[in-house]
Short mmCIF file of C-alpha atoms in Angstrom, two decimals:
data_model
loop_
_atom_site.label_atom_id
_atom_site.label_comp_id
_atom_site.label_asym_id
_atom_site.label_seq_id
_atom_site.Cartn_x
_atom_site.Cartn_y
_atom_site.Cartn_z
CA MET M 4 188.70 76.72 43.11
CA LYS M 5 185.44 76.18 45.01
CA ALA M 6 182.19 76.20 43.11
CA THR M 7 179.79 78.59 44.31
CA PRO M 8 176.67 76.97 45.64
CA VAL M 9 173.73 77.92 43.85
CA ARG M 10 170.82 78.82 46.17
CA THR M 11 167.45 77.83 45.07
CA ARG M 12 164.45 79.51 46.63
CA THR M 13 161.69 77.18 47.35
CA SER M 14 158.26 79.03 47.86
CA THR M 15 155.64 77.03 49.57
CA THR M 16 152.19 77.81 48.88
CA MET M 17 149.60 77.13 51.61
CA ASN M 18 146.24 76.92 50.91
CA ARG M 19 144.32 78.72 53.71
CA ARG M 20 140.76 77.65 53.81
CA ARG M 21 138.12 78.95 56.26
CA PRO M 22 136.63 76.31 58.14
CA ARG M 23 132.85 75.91 56.85
CA ARG M 24 130.13 75.85 59.52
CA ALA M 25 128.10 72.90 59.37
CA GLU M 26 124.85 73.68 57.77
CA ARG M 27 121.73 71.83 58.96
CA GLY M 28 118.09 72.56 59.04
CA PHE M 29 115.46 72.95 61.78
CA THR M 30 114.89 69.49 63.49
CA LEU M 31 111.23 68.22 63.78
CA ILE M 32 111.22 69.04 67.46
CA GLU M 33 112.01 72.61 66.86
CA LEU M 34 109.15 72.99 64.25
CA LEU M 35 106.78 71.64 66.53
CA VAL M 36 107.86 74.00 69.54
CA VAL M 37 107.39 76.84 66.97
CA ALA M 38 103.87 75.64 65.73
CA LEU M 39 102.83 75.09 69.59
CA ILE M 40 103.85 78.65 70.50
CA ALA M 41 102.01 80.04 67.46
CA VAL M 42 98.73 78.20 68.20
CA LEU M 43 99.03 79.24 72.10
CA LEU M 44 99.39 82.95 70.72
CA ILE M 45 96.56 82.69 68.31
CA GLY M 46 94.40 80.77 70.84
CA GLY M 47 95.05 83.50 73.45
CA ALA M 48 94.17 86.28 71.13
CA LEU M 49 91.11 84.85 69.42
CA PRO M 50 88.75 84.71 72.27
CA THR M 51 89.58 88.49 73.08
CA SER M 52 88.87 89.34 69.50
CA VAL M 53 85.46 87.50 69.60
CA ARG M 54 84.38 89.19 72.58
CA ARG M 55 85.43 92.57 71.32
CA TYR M 56 83.55 91.88 68.23
CA GLN M 57 80.09 90.75 70.03
CA ARG M 58 80.37 93.82 72.38
CA LEU M 59 80.76 96.25 69.47
CA GLN M 60 77.85 94.54 67.56
CA LEU M 61 75.78 94.97 70.67
CA GLU M 62 76.69 98.56 70.88
CA ARG M 63 75.69 98.88 67.28
CA TYR M 64 72.17 97.33 67.92
CA ALA M 65 71.69 99.75 70.73
CA ARG M 66 72.36 102.70 68.77
CA GLN M 67 70.36 101.37 65.89
CA LEU M 68 67.61 100.92 68.67
CA ARG M 69 68.13 104.70 69.89
CA LEU M 70 67.99 106.02 66.14
CA ALA M 71 64.62 104.21 65.66
CA ALA M 72 63.21 105.90 68.88
CA LYS M 73 64.55 109.21 67.76
CA TYR M 74 62.95 108.89 64.18
CA ALA M 75 59.44 107.64 65.69
CA ARG M 76 59.50 110.90 67.77
CA LEU M 77 60.28 113.08 64.92
CA TYR M 78 57.71 111.36 62.71
CA ALA M 79 55.14 111.72 65.37
CA VAL M 80 55.85 115.62 65.65
CA GLU M 81 56.11 116.23 62.01
CA THR M 82 53.01 114.40 60.80
CA ASN M 83 50.89 115.24 63.96
CA GLN M 84 50.16 111.52 64.20
CA PRO M 85 51.34 109.08 66.92
CA CYS M 86 54.12 106.74 66.07
CA GLN M 87 55.16 103.47 67.75
CA LEU M 88 58.51 101.83 68.45
CA VAL M 89 57.62 97.98 68.66
CA LEU M 90 59.71 95.34 70.17
CA LEU M 91 59.26 91.75 69.31
CA GLU M 92 60.98 89.70 71.75
CA GLU M 93 60.49 86.18 70.31
CA THR M 94 62.34 87.29 66.88
CA ARG M 95 64.64 89.76 68.90
CA SER M 96 63.71 92.42 66.35
CA PHE M 97 62.42 96.08 66.52
CA MET M 98 60.86 98.58 64.18
CA VAL M 99 59.00 101.79 63.80
CA VAL M 100 55.44 101.53 63.12
CA ALA M 101 53.66 104.75 61.92
CA ARG M 102 50.06 105.65 61.26
CA LEU M 103 49.29 106.96 57.66
CA SER M 104 45.94 108.24 58.08
CA ASP M 105 42.92 109.04 60.74
CA ASP M 106 41.40 105.78 59.68
CA GLY M 107 43.85 103.83 61.84
CA ALA M 108 45.77 102.24 58.90
CA GLU M 109 49.51 101.63 60.05
CA THR M 110 52.74 100.62 58.30
CA ILE M 111 56.20 99.59 59.10
CA VAL M 112 58.45 102.24 58.22
CA SER M 113 61.45 101.50 56.16
CA ASN M 114 63.76 103.88 54.50
CA PRO M 115 67.36 105.19 54.09
CA TYR M 116 67.08 106.45 57.94
CA VAL M 117 65.24 103.77 59.61
CA ARG M 118 64.40 100.42 58.99
CA PRO M 119 63.33 97.05 60.92
CA CYS M 120 66.08 95.29 62.51
CA GLN M 121 66.65 91.82 63.81
CA MET M 122 69.41 91.14 66.06
CA GLU M 123 71.47 88.04 65.85
CA GLU M 124 70.50 84.85 67.99
CA ARG M 125 73.05 85.53 70.66
CA TYR M 126 71.47 88.93 71.68
CA THR M 127 68.17 89.30 73.42
CA PHE M 128 65.91 91.93 75.02
CA GLU M 129 66.82 90.91 78.52
CA LYS M 130 64.53 93.49 80.21
CA ILE M 131 61.82 95.93 78.76
CA VAL M 132 60.15 98.36 81.18
CA ILE M 133 57.64 100.81 79.79
CA MET M 134 55.55 103.23 81.53
CA PRO M 135 52.55 104.41 79.61
CA ALA M 136 51.54 108.08 79.78
CA GLY M 137 48.71 110.05 78.17
CA GLY M 138 45.63 109.01 76.51
CA GLU M 139 47.17 106.68 74.03
CA SER M 140 46.73 103.14 75.05
CA VAL M 141 48.49 100.38 72.91
CA SER M 142 48.17 96.77 73.83
CA SER M 143 51.37 94.89 74.74
CA ASP M 144 51.76 91.48 75.62
CA GLU M 145 54.82 88.75 76.53
CA THR M 146 56.30 88.88 73.09
CA ARG M 147 55.38 92.32 71.82
CA SER M 148 56.05 95.77 73.59
CA VAL M 149 55.16 99.05 72.24
CA VAL M 150 56.56 102.60 73.23
CA VAL M 151 54.12 105.49 71.80
CA PHE M 152 55.58 108.70 70.84
CA ARG M 153 53.07 111.47 70.33
CA PRO M 154 52.67 114.87 68.45
CA ASP M 155 53.68 116.92 71.33
CA GLY M 156 57.15 115.40 71.56
CA THR M 157 56.21 113.36 74.53
CA ALA M 158 56.51 109.41 74.87
CA ASP M 159 55.91 106.44 77.10
CA THR M 160 58.89 106.28 79.56
CA ALA M 161 60.90 103.27 78.88
CA VAL M 162 64.04 101.52 79.42
CA ILE M 163 65.16 98.57 77.12
CA GLN M 164 67.93 96.39 77.97
CA ILE M 165 69.74 94.23 75.30
CA GLY M 166 72.47 91.77 75.78
CA ASP M 167 74.24 88.62 75.16
CA GLY M 168 74.50 87.29 78.75
CA VAL M 169 77.70 88.96 79.45
CA HIS M 170 77.53 92.58 78.10
CA GLN M 171 74.57 94.89 78.15
CA TYR M 172 73.35 97.96 76.79
CA SER M 173 70.40 100.11 77.64
CA VAL M 174 68.29 102.57 75.92
CA SER M 175 66.37 105.05 77.99
CA ILE M 176 63.45 107.02 76.67
CA LEU M 177 62.43 110.07 78.61
CA GLY M 178 58.66 110.60 78.85
CA ALA M 179 58.64 114.20 79.04
CA THR M 180 60.69 115.02 76.04
CA GLY M 181 60.57 111.67 74.04
CA LYS M 182 64.45 111.62 73.76
CA ALA M 183 66.43 108.53 73.75
CA LYS M 184 69.87 107.84 75.27
CA VAL M 185 72.32 104.98 75.11
CA GLN M 186 74.24 103.61 78.11
CA ARG M 187 76.28 100.76 78.63
CA GLY M 188 75.09 98.60 81.35
CA GLY M 189 72.17 97.01 82.74
CA VAL M 190 68.59 98.43 83.55
CA GLU M 191 69.34 98.66 87.29
CA GLU M 192 72.03 101.10 86.45
CA VAL M 193 69.85 103.36 84.36
CA PRO M 194 67.15 104.94 86.63
CA LEU M 195 63.63 105.43 85.16
CA ASP M 196 63.22 108.78 86.72
CA VAL M 197 65.96 110.42 84.85
CA ILE M 198 65.70 114.36 84.53
CA ASP M 199 66.30 115.81 81.17
CA LEU M 200 68.57 118.74 82.21
CA ASP M 201 68.21 120.36 78.73
CA ALA M 202 64.47 120.39 79.26
CA THR M 203 64.78 121.68 82.79
CA GLY M 204 67.10 124.39 81.71
CA ARG M 205 64.73 125.61 79.00
CA ALA M 206 61.90 125.57 81.38
CA GLY M 207 63.88 127.70 83.78
#
């Protein structure tokens, strides 16, 4: 009688392991390339931001100058006394000077609405053109220019250009009405014989 062979099941366990990716950091060259790209991007954006800031600052000065002219006109009308917008080229500043009494005493106006303003060094009065009108005579020299506003609402016709050598803004004052306007650009682009359409419409 033959012996029955005993079958033995052999189970083979295979450990399957996923291959691990090689882990490595950035090389020095890669870091330098990234740093160089960042510097180039920042370097390209910075000059643009600076120029934009300078232009906006110049526009702010122009609007302050217009506000000073507007206040000088209002003061002259309400107090029945001439009022002056004084421009000091040497110090790059402007202010409103008011007459307090009939004896000629004057003072620099400074209040929550208007106050003396000195522009930063990069900004200057590039051109000042004033055409006096009426009987009020005020002396001006190379460093001091004066625009007179009168009680009847009129003023000296004037164009004042401020700039930084690249950007310019001009403030024009209409003699017939004493109104001031701001325009981007140089004096040549703002004619002195501007007609106030509002005043023309009222007259018609």
